[in-house]
């Protein structure tokens, strides 16, 4: 509510000594180790484990997210194909953590070829850091097609004649 005062002119008096507000030095989150599957198939799972560290001189405070991406080049950015991620918070200067997510799937529709699987720490730049350009590491990943094999016998297809969009049954 409102406060009744006899004089509104005395409510703001500056201090004779200015107040200096400084920020502590920034932290520096980096991926220091990545172990990833070197090949996989469209629709199959790949395994990725990584270690991230705060190489800065002050703690990384607050919450941030790391992510695993599939990329056509070795530079990992948020524009690449997101495969999964995790949440983190408060990491002391010089400290590290290990993380892994064994259930990352190469998306259906991925064109087979040579890719990179990469980790991007602090993917939304939530933590004040010395450098944001050292937040990723990538590893080569060869992506192939699903290999359908008929184990034995001569395959039969039913129906013999199909039109686009029709279903068929293959048996051996």
mmCIF file of C-alpha atoms in Angstrom:
data_model
loop_
_atom_site.group_PDB
_atom_site.id
_atom_site.type_symbol
_atom_site.label_atom_id
_atom_site.label_comp_id
_atom_site.label_asym_id
_atom_site.label_seq_id
_atom_site.Cartn_x
_atom_site.Cartn_y
_atom_site.Cartn_z
ATOM 1 C CA UNK A 1 0.000 0.000 0.000
ATOM 2 C CA UNK A 2 0.831 3.655 0.007
ATOM 3 C CA UNK A 3 2.698 5.365 2.833
ATOM 4 C CA UNK A 4 1.761 8.893 3.816
ATOM 5 C CA UNK A 5 4.839 11.108 4.160
ATOM 6 C CA UNK A 6 5.266 14.714 5.037
ATOM 7 C CA UNK A 7 7.980 15.170 2.384
ATOM 8 C CA UNK A 8 8.646 13.146 -0.784
ATOM 9 C CA UNK A 9 11.779 15.175 -1.609
ATOM 10 C CA UNK A 10 14.097 13.384 0.834
ATOM 11 C CA UNK A 11 13.683 9.783 -0.391
ATOM 12 C CA UNK A 12 16.779 9.557 -2.603
ATOM 13 C CA UNK A 13 20.210 10.398 -1.217
ATOM 14 C CA UNK A 14 23.234 9.072 -3.090
ATOM 15 C CA UNK A 15 26.143 7.569 -1.202
ATOM 16 C CA UNK A 16 29.322 9.616 -1.093
ATOM 17 C CA UNK A 17 31.282 6.435 -1.854
ATOM 18 C CA UNK A 18 30.320 4.634 -5.073
ATOM 19 C CA UNK A 19 29.607 0.905 -4.903
ATOM 20 C CA UNK A 20 31.725 -1.231 -7.241
ATOM 21 C CA UNK A 21 30.066 -4.448 -8.433
ATOM 22 C CA UNK A 22 32.316 -6.964 -10.176
ATOM 23 C CA UNK A 23 31.657 -10.400 -11.595
ATOM 24 C CA UNK A 24 33.898 -13.302 -10.637
ATOM 25 C CA UNK A 25 35.999 -14.821 -13.425
ATOM 26 C CA UNK A 26 33.886 -17.081 -15.629
ATOM 27 C CA UNK A 27 33.971 -20.867 -15.540
ATOM 28 C CA UNK A 28 34.971 -22.907 -18.600
ATOM 29 C CA UNK A 29 32.946 -26.046 -19.356
ATOM 30 C CA UNK A 30 34.614 -28.433 -21.808
ATOM 31 C CA UNK A 31 34.228 -32.009 -23.021
ATOM 32 C CA UNK A 32 37.486 -33.714 -22.065
ATOM 33 C CA UNK A 33 36.765 -37.261 -23.252
ATOM 34 C CA UNK A 34 34.247 -38.914 -25.565
ATOM 35 C CA UNK A 35 33.813 -42.606 -26.317
ATOM 36 C CA UNK A 36 31.322 -43.294 -29.073
ATOM 37 C CA UNK A 37 30.344 -46.156 -31.323
ATOM 38 C CA UNK A 38 32.188 -45.759 -34.647
ATOM 39 C CA UNK A 39 29.401 -47.210 -36.799
ATOM 40 C CA UNK A 40 25.683 -47.798 -36.685
ATOM 41 C CA UNK A 41 22.627 -48.401 -38.790
ATOM 42 C CA UNK A 42 19.615 -46.227 -39.467
ATOM 43 C CA UNK A 43 17.086 -46.845 -36.685
ATOM 44 C CA UNK A 44 19.596 -48.610 -34.412
ATOM 45 C CA UNK A 45 21.062 -47.457 -31.095
ATOM 46 C CA UNK A 46 24.566 -46.094 -30.626
ATOM 47 C CA UNK A 47 26.493 -45.775 -27.372
ATOM 48 C CA UNK A 48 28.092 -42.514 -26.273
ATOM 49 C CA UNK A 49 29.893 -41.772 -23.009
ATOM 50 C CA UNK A 50 31.649 -38.538 -22.176
ATOM 51 C CA UNK A 51 33.481 -36.631 -19.490
ATOM 52 C CA UNK A 52 32.927 -32.913 -19.059
ATOM 53 C CA UNK A 53 35.011 -30.662 -16.836
ATOM 54 C CA UNK A 54 35.060 -27.133 -15.537
ATOM 55 C CA UNK A 55 38.505 -25.922 -16.601
ATOM 56 C CA UNK A 56 37.797 -22.441 -15.238
ATOM 57 C CA UNK A 57 38.973 -20.937 -11.957
ATOM 58 C CA UNK A 58 35.505 -20.454 -10.483
ATOM 59 C CA UNK A 59 32.519 -22.795 -10.066
ATOM 60 C CA UNK A 60 29.967 -23.185 -12.848
ATOM 61 C CA UNK A 61 26.797 -22.081 -11.066
ATOM 62 C CA UNK A 62 23.228 -22.745 -12.015
ATOM 63 C CA UNK A 63 21.695 -25.313 -14.326
ATOM 64 C CA UNK A 64 22.693 -26.198 -17.870
ATOM 65 C CA UNK A 65 22.068 -28.943 -20.402
ATOM 66 C CA UNK A 66 24.434 -31.095 -22.444
ATOM 67 C CA UNK A 67 23.355 -32.766 -25.670
ATOM 68 C CA UNK A 68 24.424 -35.418 -28.148
ATOM 69 C CA UNK A 69 24.056 -34.549 -31.831
ATOM 70 C CA UNK A 70 24.445 -36.260 -35.201
ATOM 71 C CA UNK A 71 26.252 -33.966 -37.647
ATOM 72 C CA UNK A 72 27.482 -34.001 -41.238
ATOM 73 C CA UNK A 73 30.641 -32.167 -40.121
ATOM 74 C CA UNK A 74 32.987 -32.194 -37.122
ATOM 75 C CA UNK A 75 31.699 -28.869 -35.745
ATOM 76 C CA UNK A 76 28.803 -29.607 -33.387
ATOM 77 C CA UNK A 77 26.072 -26.956 -33.061
ATOM 78 C CA UNK A 78 22.434 -26.778 -31.987
ATOM 79 C CA UNK A 79 21.522 -26.850 -35.703
ATOM 80 C CA UNK A 80 22.639 -30.514 -35.929
ATOM 81 C CA UNK A 81 20.293 -33.483 -35.343
ATOM 82 C CA UNK A 82 19.522 -33.760 -31.609
ATOM 83 C CA UNK A 83 19.786 -37.359 -30.325
ATOM 84 C CA UNK A 84 19.487 -36.877 -26.556
ATOM 85 C CA UNK A 85 20.897 -35.073 -23.579
ATOM 86 C CA UNK A 86 21.099 -34.482 -19.858
ATOM 87 C CA UNK A 87 20.795 -31.766 -17.221
ATOM 88 C CA UNK A 88 23.547 -30.604 -14.891
ATOM 89 C CA UNK A 89 24.132 -28.013 -12.218
ATOM 90 C CA UNK A 90 26.892 -26.490 -10.084
ATOM 91 C CA UNK A 91 30.311 -27.860 -10.981
ATOM 92 C CA UNK A 92 33.319 -26.773 -8.936
ATOM 93 C CA UNK A 93 36.408 -25.331 -10.608
ATOM 94 C CA UNK A 94 38.620 -28.241 -11.694
ATOM 95 C CA UNK A 95 35.850 -30.821 -11.156
ATOM 96 C CA UNK A 96 34.459 -33.173 -13.815
ATOM 97 C CA UNK A 97 31.614 -35.616 -14.319
ATOM 98 C CA UNK A 98 31.033 -38.687 -16.489
ATOM 99 C CA UNK A 99 27.843 -39.211 -18.427
ATOM 100 C CA UNK A 100 26.553 -41.774 -20.859
ATOM 101 C CA UNK A 101 23.328 -42.555 -22.611
ATOM 102 C CA UNK A 102 23.291 -46.006 -24.228
ATOM 103 C CA UNK A 103 19.874 -45.518 -25.839
ATOM 104 C CA UNK A 104 20.582 -42.953 -28.545
ATOM 105 C CA UNK A 105 18.926 -43.896 -31.821
ATOM 106 C CA UNK A 106 20.023 -42.907 -35.316
ATOM 107 C CA UNK A 107 16.782 -41.445 -36.679
ATOM 108 C CA UNK A 108 14.782 -43.210 -39.371
ATOM 109 C CA UNK A 109 15.237 -41.363 -42.635
ATOM 110 C CA UNK A 110 18.916 -40.633 -42.016
ATOM 111 C CA UNK A 111 20.731 -41.020 -45.325
ATOM 112 C CA UNK A 112 23.538 -43.605 -44.932
ATOM 113 C CA UNK A 113 27.003 -42.081 -45.029
ATOM 114 C CA UNK A 114 29.784 -40.560 -42.962
ATOM 115 C CA UNK A 115 28.700 -38.468 -39.984
ATOM 116 C CA UNK A 116 30.001 -37.226 -36.658
ATOM 117 C CA UNK A 117 28.476 -37.872 -33.285
ATOM 118 C CA UNK A 118 29.201 -35.031 -30.916
ATOM 119 C CA UNK A 119 28.695 -33.717 -27.423
ATOM 120 C CA UNK A 120 27.815 -30.065 -26.825
ATOM 121 C CA UNK A 121 28.051 -28.988 -23.160
ATOM 122 C CA UNK A 122 26.012 -26.003 -21.992
ATOM 123 C CA UNK A 123 24.101 -26.155 -25.276
ATOM 124 C CA UNK A 124 21.957 -23.108 -24.441
ATOM 125 C CA UNK A 125 24.867 -20.998 -23.105
ATOM 126 C CA UNK A 126 23.251 -20.783 -19.663
ATOM 127 C CA UNK A 127 26.617 -20.632 -17.851
ATOM 128 C CA UNK A 128 28.927 -17.613 -18.118
ATOM 129 C CA UNK A 129 32.173 -19.001 -19.564
ATOM 130 C CA UNK A 130 35.619 -17.910 -20.689
ATOM 131 C CA UNK A 131 34.828 -19.296 -24.167
ATOM 132 C CA UNK A 132 31.720 -20.809 -25.730
ATOM 133 C CA UNK A 133 33.687 -22.111 -28.731
ATOM 134 C CA UNK A 134 35.310 -25.009 -26.830
ATOM 135 C CA UNK A 135 32.071 -26.657 -25.662
ATOM 136 C CA UNK A 136 31.989 -29.527 -28.148
ATOM 137 C CA UNK A 137 33.891 -32.640 -29.189
ATOM 138 C CA UNK A 138 32.993 -34.924 -32.095
ATOM 139 C CA UNK A 139 33.850 -38.427 -33.198
ATOM 140 C CA UNK A 140 33.387 -40.046 -36.659
ATOM 141 C CA UNK A 141 30.342 -42.279 -37.125
ATOM 142 C CA UNK A 142 29.630 -44.354 -40.241
ATOM 143 C CA UNK A 143 25.881 -44.814 -40.747
ATOM 144 C CA UNK A 144 24.663 -47.743 -42.840
ATOM 145 C CA UNK A 145 21.323 -49.149 -43.927
ATOM 146 C CA UNK A 146 19.383 -51.754 -42.027
ATOM 147 C CA UNK A 147 20.493 -55.132 -43.370
ATOM 148 C CA UNK A 148 17.511 -57.387 -44.058
ATOM 149 C CA UNK A 149 18.630 -60.981 -44.478
ATOM 150 C CA UNK A 150 16.497 -63.976 -45.347
ATOM 151 C CA UNK A 151 18.151 -66.771 -43.361
ATOM 152 C CA UNK A 152 17.281 -69.673 -45.655
ATOM 153 C CA UNK A 153 14.940 -70.918 -48.365
ATOM 154 C CA UNK A 154 13.438 -69.143 -51.313
ATOM 155 C CA UNK A 155 11.395 -66.092 -50.397
ATOM 156 C CA UNK A 156 7.768 -65.862 -51.431
ATOM 157 C CA UNK A 157 5.884 -62.609 -51.783
ATOM 158 C CA UNK A 158 2.140 -62.256 -51.394
ATOM 159 C CA UNK A 159 0.388 -60.757 -53.235
ATOM 160 C CA UNK A 160 2.486 -61.034 -56.370
ATOM 161 C CA UNK A 161 1.230 -57.751 -57.814
ATOM 162 C CA UNK A 162 1.210 -54.592 -55.682
ATOM 163 C CA UNK A 163 0.552 -50.900 -56.181
ATOM 164 C CA UNK A 164 2.231 -47.961 -54.426
ATOM 165 C CA UNK A 165 1.096 -47.884 -50.790
ATOM 166 C CA UNK A 166 -0.014 -51.554 -50.759
ATOM 167 C CA UNK A 167 1.331 -53.991 -48.153
ATOM 168 C CA UNK A 168 3.212 -57.162 -48.995
ATOM 169 C CA UNK A 169 4.146 -60.206 -46.974
ATOM 170 C CA UNK A 170 7.529 -61.842 -47.496
ATOM 171 C CA UNK A 171 8.205 -65.317 -46.123
ATOM 172 C CA UNK A 172 10.876 -67.942 -46.553
#
